[in-house]
Amino acid sequence: MTTATGRPDRTKYVLFDVDGTLIDAVRNQRRVWATWAERYGLDADEVYRVALRTRPIETFAQVAADRDPHECLAALHELEDEDMRSGVYTAFDGASELLHGLSPGSWALVTSNYEHRVRGRFLRTGLPVPGVIVDAAAVEEGKPSPVPYLLAAQQLGAEPEDCLVIEDAPSGVRSGLGAGMTVWGVNASVAVEGVHRHFASLREAVPHILAFASA
């Protein structure tokens, strides 16, 4: 297909964060970190406050500097895997309609979590799984580095300027912006600094995302 100017239409791609964007995992994350904090005799509220804005290894350095970070990470992973098996997960309103409305091969997941947990959560919430998932194990530099989103675009065969990133967190927004992509924020009462558009909920964003993908 070509446009009126004769230029071939360019496929648009949508790259999604997972936790906080498609899956409501706040209660799960808080419960996991509270259990982890209890195991190490730490204040759960303080640990969670730090964990919200740092990656796990950085969290351990701040709240448990005297502990072996590898041991801390192994304990956290154990708790997260158990929560994935037994916890209650909910997809945000509009997530199923949105993902089923996108063409196969035109979207991907870019997460700081691990692929097996994402697949487990999607299976339990009935969300479709795309062909491309860039997880924590796929990159040496996680968000806010642009590397995860650039890798997703590469695996989709997309140019960064043809990609729309859907995020809820500042680190993810910075990652998408650093990759040279359009970034929309969802599921927050106040817009994250830098987003090109802001929606208070994923549901509100659904028709606009589908319109972008079909343009």
CSV table of C-alpha atoms in Angstrom, one decimal:
chain,number,residue,atom,x,y,z
A,1,MET,CA,0.0,0.0,0.0
A,2,THR,CA,1.2,3.5,-0.8
A,3,THR,CA,0.2,6.9,0.4
A,4,ALA,CA,-1.1,9.7,-1.9
A,5,THR,CA,2.5,10.8,-2.3
A,6,GLY,CA,3.5,7.4,-3.5
A,7,ARG,CA,5.6,6.6,-0.4
A,8,PRO,CA,5.0,3.1,1.0
A,9,ASP,CA,3.1,3.1,4.3
A,10,ARG,CA,5.3,2.3,7.3
A,11,THR,CA,4.2,-0.2,9.8
A,12,LYS,CA,3.7,1.1,13.3
A,13,TYR,CA,4.7,-0.9,16.4
A,14,VAL,CA,3.7,-0.7,20.0
A,15,LEU,CA,6.0,-1.7,22.8
A,16,PHE,CA,4.5,-2.3,26.2
A,17,ASP,CA,5.9,-2.3,29.7
A,18,VAL,CA,4.1,-5.0,31.8
A,19,ASP,CA,3.8,-4.4,35.5
A,20,GLY,CA,1.8,-1.3,36.2
A,21,THR,CA,1.0,-0.9,32.5
A,22,LEU,CA,-0.8,-4.1,31.5
A,23,ILE,CA,-0.9,-6.1,34.7
A,24,ASP,CA,-1.8,-4.6,38.1
A,25,ALA,CA,0.9,-6.2,40.3
A,26,VAL,CA,1.3,-3.5,43.0
A,27,ARG,CA,-0.2,-5.6,45.8
A,28,ASN,CA,1.9,-8.6,44.7
A,29,GLN,CA,5.1,-6.6,44.6
A,30,ARG,CA,4.4,-5.0,48.0
A,31,ARG,CA,3.7,-8.5,49.5
A,32,VAL,CA,6.9,-10.0,48.0
A,33,TRP,CA,9.1,-7.2,49.2
A,34,ALA,CA,7.4,-7.2,52.7
A,35,THR,CA,8.1,-11.0,53.0
A,36,TRP,CA,11.7,-10.4,51.8
A,37,ALA,CA,12.2,-7.5,54.3
A,38,GLU,CA,10.8,-9.7,57.2
A,39,ARG,CA,13.3,-12.4,56.3
A,40,TYR,CA,16.2,-10.0,56.7
A,41,GLY,CA,14.8,-8.1,59.7
A,42,LEU,CA,14.2,-4.9,57.8
A,43,ASP,CA,11.5,-2.3,57.8
A,44,ALA,CA,9.0,-3.3,55.0
A,45,ASP,CA,7.8,0.2,54.2
A,46,GLU,CA,11.3,1.5,53.8
A,47,VAL,CA,12.4,-1.4,51.7
A,48,TYR,CA,9.4,-1.0,49.4
A,49,ARG,CA,10.0,2.8,49.1
A,50,VAL,CA,13.5,2.1,47.9
A,51,ALA,CA,12.5,-0.8,45.6
A,52,LEU,CA,10.0,1.4,43.8
A,53,ARG,CA,12.7,3.6,42.3
A,54,THR,CA,15.7,1.2,42.0
A,55,ARG,CA,16.6,-2.1,40.5
A,56,PRO,CA,16.9,-5.0,43.0
A,57,ILE,CA,20.7,-5.0,43.3
A,58,GLU,CA,20.6,-1.3,43.9
A,59,THR,CA,17.9,-1.8,46.5
A,60,PHE,CA,20.0,-4.3,48.3
A,61,ALA,CA,23.0,-2.0,48.3
A,62,GLN,CA,20.9,0.7,50.1
A,63,VAL,CA,18.8,-1.4,52.5
A,64,ALA,CA,21.0,-4.4,53.2
A,65,ALA,CA,24.6,-3.4,52.4
A,66,ASP,CA,26.0,-5.9,54.8
A,67,ARG,CA,24.3,-8.8,53.0
A,68,ASP,CA,25.5,-10.9,50.0
A,69,PRO,CA,23.6,-9.3,47.1
A,70,HIS,CA,23.5,-12.6,45.2
A,71,GLU,CA,21.9,-14.3,48.3
A,72,CYS,CA,19.4,-11.4,48.5
A,73,LEU,CA,18.5,-11.7,44.8
A,74,ALA,CA,18.1,-15.5,45.1
A,75,ALA,CA,15.7,-15.0,48.0
A,76,LEU,CA,13.7,-12.4,46.1
A,77,HIS,CA,13.5,-14.5,43.0
A,78,GLU,CA,12.2,-17.4,45.1
A,79,LEU,CA,9.5,-15.3,46.5
A,80,GLU,CA,8.6,-13.8,43.2
A,81,ASP,CA,8.3,-17.2,41.6
A,82,GLU,CA,6.1,-18.4,44.4
A,83,ASP,CA,3.9,-15.4,44.0
A,84,MET,CA,3.6,-16.0,40.3
A,85,ARG,CA,2.3,-19.5,41.0
A,86,SER,CA,-0.1,-18.6,43.9
A,87,GLY,CA,-0.8,-14.9,43.9
A,88,VAL,CA,-3.8,-13.2,42.4
A,89,TYR,CA,-3.2,-11.1,39.3
A,90,THR,CA,-5.5,-8.8,37.4
A,91,ALA,CA,-5.1,-7.3,34.0
A,92,PHE,CA,-5.9,-3.6,33.8
A,93,ASP,CA,-9.3,-2.8,32.2
A,94,GLY,CA,-8.8,-2.6,28.4
A,95,ALA,CA,-5.6,-4.7,28.3
A,96,SER,CA,-7.3,-7.8,26.7
A,97,GLU,CA,-9.2,-5.7,24.1
A,98,LEU,CA,-6.1,-3.8,23.2
A,99,LEU,CA,-3.7,-6.7,22.8
A,100,HIS,CA,-6.2,-8.8,20.8
A,101,GLY,CA,-6.8,-5.7,18.6
A,102,LEU,CA,-3.1,-5.4,17.5
A,103,SER,CA,-1.8,-7.3,14.6
A,104,PRO,CA,0.6,-10.2,15.3
A,105,GLY,CA,4.2,-9.1,14.9
A,106,SER,CA,3.4,-5.4,15.5
A,107,TRP,CA,3.9,-5.4,19.3
A,108,ALA,CA,6.2,-6.6,22.0
A,109,LEU,CA,6.7,-6.6,25.7
A,110,VAL,CA,9.7,-4.9,27.4
A,111,THR,CA,9.9,-5.7,31.0
A,112,SER,CA,12.4,-5.5,33.9
A,113,ASN,CA,10.9,-8.8,35.1
A,114,TYR,CA,11.7,-12.3,33.7
A,115,GLU,CA,10.0,-13.9,30.8
A,116,HIS,CA,8.8,-17.0,32.6
A,117,ARG,CA,7.0,-14.8,35.2
A,118,VAL,CA,5.4,-12.7,32.5
A,119,ARG,CA,4.2,-15.8,30.7
A,120,GLY,CA,2.7,-17.1,33.9
A,121,ARG,CA,0.9,-13.9,34.7
A,122,PHE,CA,-0.4,-13.6,31.1
A,123,LEU,CA,-1.6,-17.2,31.2
A,124,ARG,CA,-3.5,-16.5,34.4
A,125,THR,CA,-5.1,-13.3,33.2
A,126,GLY,CA,-6.0,-14.5,29.7
A,127,LEU,CA,-3.8,-12.0,27.9
A,128,PRO,CA,-2.2,-13.0,24.6
A,129,VAL,CA,1.6,-13.4,24.5
A,130,PRO,CA,3.6,-11.7,21.6
A,131,GLY,CA,6.5,-13.2,19.7
A,132,VAL,CA,8.9,-10.7,21.2
A,133,ILE,CA,9.6,-10.4,24.9
A,134,VAL,CA,12.6,-8.4,26.1
A,135,ASP,CA,13.1,-9.3,29.7
A,136,ALA,CA,15.8,-8.6,32.4
A,137,ALA,CA,17.9,-11.5,31.2
A,138,ALA,CA,18.0,-10.2,27.6
A,139,VAL,CA,20.0,-7.1,28.3
A,140,GLU,CA,23.0,-6.0,30.4
A,141,GLU,CA,21.6,-2.5,30.8
A,142,GLY,CA,18.0,-2.3,32.0
A,143,LYS,CA,15.6,0.7,32.1
A,144,PRO,CA,16.2,3.7,32.2
A,145,SER,CA,18.8,2.7,29.6
A,146,PRO,CA,17.4,2.8,26.0
A,147,VAL,CA,18.8,-0.7,25.3
A,148,PRO,CA,15.7,-2.8,26.1
A,149,TYR,CA,13.4,-0.8,23.8
A,150,LEU,CA,16.0,-0.6,21.1
A,151,LEU,CA,16.4,-4.4,21.3
A,152,ALA,CA,12.7,-4.9,21.0
A,153,ALA,CA,12.5,-2.7,17.9
A,154,GLN,CA,15.4,-4.6,16.4
A,155,GLN,CA,13.7,-7.9,17.0
A,156,LEU,CA,10.5,-6.7,15.4
A,157,GLY,CA,12.4,-5.2,12.5
A,158,ALA,CA,11.2,-1.7,13.4
A,159,GLU,CA,12.7,1.7,13.2
A,160,PRO,CA,12.6,3.6,16.6
A,161,GLU,CA,10.7,6.4,15.1
A,162,ASP,CA,7.9,4.0,14.1
A,163,CYS,CA,7.5,2.7,17.7
A,164,LEU,CA,5.1,3.8,20.4
A,165,VAL,CA,6.1,3.0,24.0
A,166,ILE,CA,3.4,2.5,26.7
A,167,GLU,CA,4.8,3.0,30.2
A,168,ASP,CA,3.7,3.9,33.7
A,169,ALA,CA,7.1,4.5,35.4
A,170,PRO,CA,9.7,7.3,35.1
A,171,SER,CA,12.6,4.8,34.4
A,172,GLY,CA,10.6,3.2,31.5
A,173,VAL,CA,9.7,6.6,30.1
A,174,ARG,CA,13.3,7.7,30.1
A,175,SER,CA,14.2,4.4,28.4
A,176,GLY,CA,11.7,4.9,25.6
A,177,LEU,CA,12.6,8.6,25.1
A,178,GLY,CA,16.3,7.7,25.0
A,179,ALA,CA,15.6,5.1,22.3
A,180,GLY,CA,14.1,7.9,20.2
A,181,MET,CA,10.5,6.6,20.4
A,182,THR,CA,7.1,8.2,21.0
A,183,VAL,CA,6.2,7.6,24.7
A,184,TRP,CA,2.7,7.7,26.2
A,185,GLY,CA,2.1,7.3,29.9
A,186,VAL,CA,-0.8,5.4,31.5
A,187,ASN,CA,-2.2,4.5,34.9
A,188,ALA,CA,-1.1,7.6,36.8
A,189,SER,CA,-3.0,10.6,38.1
A,190,VAL,CA,-0.1,12.9,37.1
A,191,ALA,CA,1.9,12.7,33.9
A,192,VAL,CA,5.4,11.3,34.1
A,193,GLU,CA,7.9,14.0,33.0
A,194,GLY,CA,8.7,13.7,29.3
A,195,VAL,CA,5.7,11.7,28.0
A,196,HIS,CA,4.3,12.9,24.7
A,197,ARG,CA,0.7,12.0,25.9
A,198,HIS,CA,-0.7,11.1,29.2
A,199,PHE,CA,-3.8,9.0,30.1
A,200,ALA,CA,-5.1,8.5,33.6
A,201,SER,CA,-5.9,4.8,32.8
A,202,LEU,CA,-5.0,2.2,30.2
A,203,ARG,CA,-8.7,2.0,29.3
A,204,GLU,CA,-8.7,5.7,28.3
A,205,ALA,CA,-5.6,5.1,26.1
A,206,VAL,CA,-6.9,2.0,24.3
A,207,PRO,CA,-8.7,3.7,21.3
A,208,HIS,CA,-5.7,6.0,20.8
A,209,ILE,CA,-3.2,3.2,20.8
A,210,LEU,CA,-5.2,1.2,18.3
A,211,ALA,CA,-5.5,4.3,16.1
A,212,PHE,CA,-1.7,4.8,16.2
A,213,ALA,CA,-1.1,1.2,15.3
A,214,SER,CA,-3.5,1.3,12.3
A,215,ALA,CA,-2.4,4.7,11.0
